[in-house]
Amino acid sequence: MRVASLEIHKEEFSFSAGHFTIFSATEREQLHGHNYYVSIAFKKIIQDDGLSFDYRYYKRKILALCAELDRHFLLPSQSQHLKLEDSGEYLIAHFNHKKLPFLKEDVVILPLTNITIEELSYWFLQKILENQQDISRHAIRGITVKVYNGPGQSGGASWGEV
């Protein structure tokens, strides 16, 4: 039995999104955006035919997740410093006694505490791990997802053997 690693980082594993990082109850970044890139790495048992597994499944999954976030403003639903209010056509983000209105169609709310590359990598990893049957079927022992918001800067989240 051999264990190998497989890393996939394609140019199309990308999305552009707006956000702001929350530093405290009173301090946050200005609204801005990034061109994000995603990579995924697997620890896997090599099969008798020399293959890991048909990783096209995970490529499609990453592409779909990137498309879900692309060209949206990302807001965290679990922040202790940010409260979100549904106001009909608008989503109002309340921060430090200020209201930040967004058109609902422009926003993706993520079950995270902040919109950072570390938290985004965790979100991608959790989405990949939703189907444990596939993880078992593909005999995957470990997964690491990284999200980059610029050259040389990434946050990562891992599961299993890394």
Tab-separated table of C-alpha atoms in Angstrom:
chain	number	residue	atom	x	y	z
A	1	MET	CA	0.000	0.000	0.000
A	2	ARG	CA	1.345	3.408	-0.997
A	3	VAL	CA	0.119	6.776	0.147
A	4	ALA	CA	0.610	9.740	-2.164
A	5	SER	CA	-0.432	13.348	-2.330
A	6	LEU	CA	-2.271	15.052	-5.142
A	7	GLU	CA	-2.630	18.830	-5.376
A	8	ILE	CA	-4.905	20.651	-7.790
A	9	HIS	CA	-4.627	24.374	-8.397
A	10	LYS	CA	-6.146	25.523	-11.654
A	11	GLU	CA	-6.505	29.066	-12.935
A	12	GLU	CA	-10.262	28.522	-13.166
A	13	PHE	CA	-10.420	27.742	-9.415
A	14	SER	CA	-11.024	31.424	-8.796
A	15	PHE	CA	-13.637	33.973	-7.859
A	16	SER	CA	-13.836	37.717	-7.373
A	17	ALA	CA	-15.665	38.956	-4.311
A	18	GLY	CA	-16.046	41.929	-2.025
A	19	HIS	CA	-15.710	41.818	1.753
A	20	PHE	CA	-14.376	43.544	4.824
A	21	THR	CA	-12.490	42.012	7.732
A	22	ILE	CA	-13.827	42.717	11.215
A	23	PHE	CA	-11.051	43.343	13.762
A	24	SER	CA	-13.121	44.213	16.843
A	25	ALA	CA	-16.499	45.572	17.895
A	26	THR	CA	-15.454	49.011	16.621
A	27	GLU	CA	-12.847	48.412	13.919
A	28	ARG	CA	-13.190	46.946	10.436
A	29	GLU	CA	-11.640	47.328	7.019
A	30	GLN	CA	-13.197	49.453	4.322
A	31	LEU	CA	-15.300	47.620	1.755
A	32	HIS	CA	-13.001	46.176	-0.898
A	33	GLY	CA	-12.504	43.053	-2.977
A	34	HIS	CA	-10.035	40.450	-4.124
A	35	ASN	CA	-9.444	38.023	-6.931
A	36	TYR	CA	-9.299	34.801	-4.930
A	37	TYR	CA	-7.736	31.498	-6.000
A	38	VAL	CA	-8.357	28.075	-4.478
A	39	SER	CA	-6.199	24.949	-4.309
A	40	ILE	CA	-6.993	21.538	-2.910
A	41	ALA	CA	-4.586	18.782	-1.887
A	42	PHE	CA	-5.381	15.161	-1.044
A	43	LYS	CA	-3.552	12.411	0.847
A	44	LYS	CA	-4.659	9.210	-0.807
A	45	ILE	CA	-3.938	5.509	-1.044
A	46	ILE	CA	-2.683	4.651	-4.531
A	47	GLN	CA	-4.715	1.959	-6.257
A	48	ASP	CA	-3.236	-1.089	-7.998
A	49	ASP	CA	-3.534	0.671	-11.368
A	50	GLY	CA	-1.373	3.572	-10.171
A	51	LEU	CA	-4.271	6.010	-9.933
A	52	SER	CA	-5.413	7.984	-6.943
A	53	PHE	CA	-9.023	8.418	-8.030
A	54	ASP	CA	-10.983	10.283	-10.672
A	55	TYR	CA	-10.488	13.738	-9.220
A	56	ARG	CA	-12.691	15.407	-11.837
A	57	TYR	CA	-15.477	15.112	-9.245
A	58	TYR	CA	-13.618	17.462	-6.877
A	59	LYS	CA	-12.623	19.794	-9.700
A	60	ARG	CA	-16.311	20.224	-10.577
A	61	LYS	CA	-17.155	20.756	-6.894
A	62	ILE	CA	-14.504	23.496	-6.465
A	63	LEU	CA	-15.606	25.179	-9.702
A	64	ALA	CA	-19.250	25.177	-8.533
A	65	LEU	CA	-18.304	26.624	-5.129
A	66	CYS	CA	-16.225	29.363	-6.767
A	67	ALA	CA	-19.158	30.188	-9.070
A	68	GLU	CA	-21.436	30.464	-6.021
A	69	LEU	CA	-19.211	33.216	-4.565
A	70	ASP	CA	-18.086	34.934	-7.772
A	71	ARG	CA	-19.044	38.604	-8.169
A	72	HIS	CA	-20.803	38.838	-4.816
A	73	PHE	CA	-20.215	40.634	-1.555
A	74	LEU	CA	-19.476	38.125	1.212
A	75	LEU	CA	-20.843	38.595	4.728
A	76	PRO	CA	-20.405	36.363	7.801
A	77	SER	CA	-23.511	35.211	9.659
A	78	GLN	CA	-21.652	34.123	12.817
A	79	SER	CA	-19.778	37.315	13.723
A	80	GLN	CA	-20.324	38.532	17.253
A	81	HIS	CA	-19.788	42.119	16.033
A	82	LEU	CA	-22.002	42.157	12.934
A	83	LYS	CA	-25.757	41.772	12.900
A	84	LEU	CA	-27.626	41.115	9.659
A	85	GLU	CA	-31.182	42.342	9.111
A	86	ASP	CA	-33.460	41.322	6.246
A	87	SER	CA	-35.164	44.501	5.101
A	88	GLY	CA	-37.149	43.313	2.101
A	89	GLU	CA	-35.098	44.071	-0.990
A	90	TYR	CA	-32.068	44.969	1.127
A	91	LEU	CA	-29.849	43.263	3.625
A	92	ILE	CA	-28.707	45.662	6.330
A	93	ALA	CA	-25.412	44.905	8.061
A	94	HIS	CA	-25.228	46.596	11.468
A	95	PHE	CA	-21.708	47.309	12.682
A	96	ASN	CA	-20.603	49.709	15.424
A	97	HIS	CA	-23.915	51.627	15.411
A	98	LYS	CA	-23.770	52.057	11.624
A	99	LYS	CA	-25.934	50.553	8.904
A	100	LEU	CA	-24.411	49.163	5.720
A	101	PRO	CA	-27.166	48.422	3.157
A	102	PHE	CA	-26.670	45.830	0.407
A	103	LEU	CA	-28.972	44.612	-2.322
A	104	LYS	CA	-29.791	41.033	-1.311
A	105	GLU	CA	-29.036	39.781	-4.822
A	106	ASP	CA	-25.453	41.045	-4.474
A	107	VAL	CA	-24.694	39.243	-1.189
A	108	VAL	CA	-23.736	35.733	-0.166
A	109	ILE	CA	-24.038	35.097	3.559
A	110	LEU	CA	-21.601	32.458	4.780
A	111	PRO	CA	-21.796	30.569	8.107
A	112	LEU	CA	-18.466	32.016	9.241
A	113	THR	CA	-17.283	34.390	11.974
A	114	ASN	CA	-15.366	36.630	9.564
A	115	ILE	CA	-14.570	36.865	5.864
A	116	THR	CA	-10.870	36.050	5.828
A	117	ILE	CA	-8.842	33.629	3.729
A	118	GLU	CA	-8.581	31.327	6.742
A	119	GLU	CA	-12.351	31.249	7.175
A	120	LEU	CA	-12.996	30.913	3.430
A	121	SER	CA	-10.661	27.902	3.237
A	122	TYR	CA	-12.599	26.353	6.134
A	123	TRP	CA	-15.893	26.941	4.269
A	124	PHE	CA	-14.545	25.246	1.121
A	125	LEU	CA	-13.253	22.314	3.187
A	126	GLN	CA	-16.596	21.874	4.966
A	127	LYS	CA	-18.403	21.854	1.614
A	128	ILE	CA	-16.020	19.171	0.305
A	129	LEU	CA	-16.496	17.082	3.471
A	130	GLU	CA	-20.310	17.188	3.263
A	131	ASN	CA	-20.342	13.938	1.316
A	132	GLN	CA	-18.443	11.532	3.561
A	133	GLN	CA	-19.470	8.592	1.362
A	134	ASP	CA	-17.370	10.011	-1.479
A	135	ILE	CA	-14.429	10.627	0.859
A	136	SER	CA	-14.585	6.972	1.975
A	137	ARG	CA	-15.199	5.612	-1.530
A	138	HIS	CA	-12.143	7.471	-2.827
A	139	ALA	CA	-10.074	6.282	0.189
A	140	ILE	CA	-8.999	9.835	0.955
A	141	ARG	CA	-6.948	10.130	4.138
A	142	GLY	CA	-6.479	13.882	4.242
A	143	ILE	CA	-7.528	17.093	2.536
A	144	THR	CA	-6.072	20.592	2.647
A	145	VAL	CA	-7.810	23.539	1.013
A	146	LYS	CA	-6.049	26.872	0.545
A	147	VAL	CA	-7.583	30.176	-0.484
A	148	TYR	CA	-5.272	32.865	-1.867
A	149	ASN	CA	-6.139	36.572	-1.987
A	150	GLY	CA	-2.949	37.510	-3.755
A	151	PRO	CA	0.401	36.051	-4.766
A	152	GLY	CA	2.174	34.489	-1.808
A	153	GLN	CA	-0.686	34.917	0.679
A	154	SER	CA	-3.040	32.092	1.559
A	155	GLY	CA	-5.078	30.680	4.396
A	156	GLY	CA	-5.628	26.978	4.729
A	157	ALA	CA	-7.830	24.417	6.443
A	158	SER	CA	-7.108	20.712	6.762
A	159	TRP	CA	-8.861	17.467	7.626
A	160	GLY	CA	-7.394	14.037	8.365
A	161	GLU	CA	-3.763	13.215	7.641
A	162	VAL	CA	-1.864	16.134	6.168
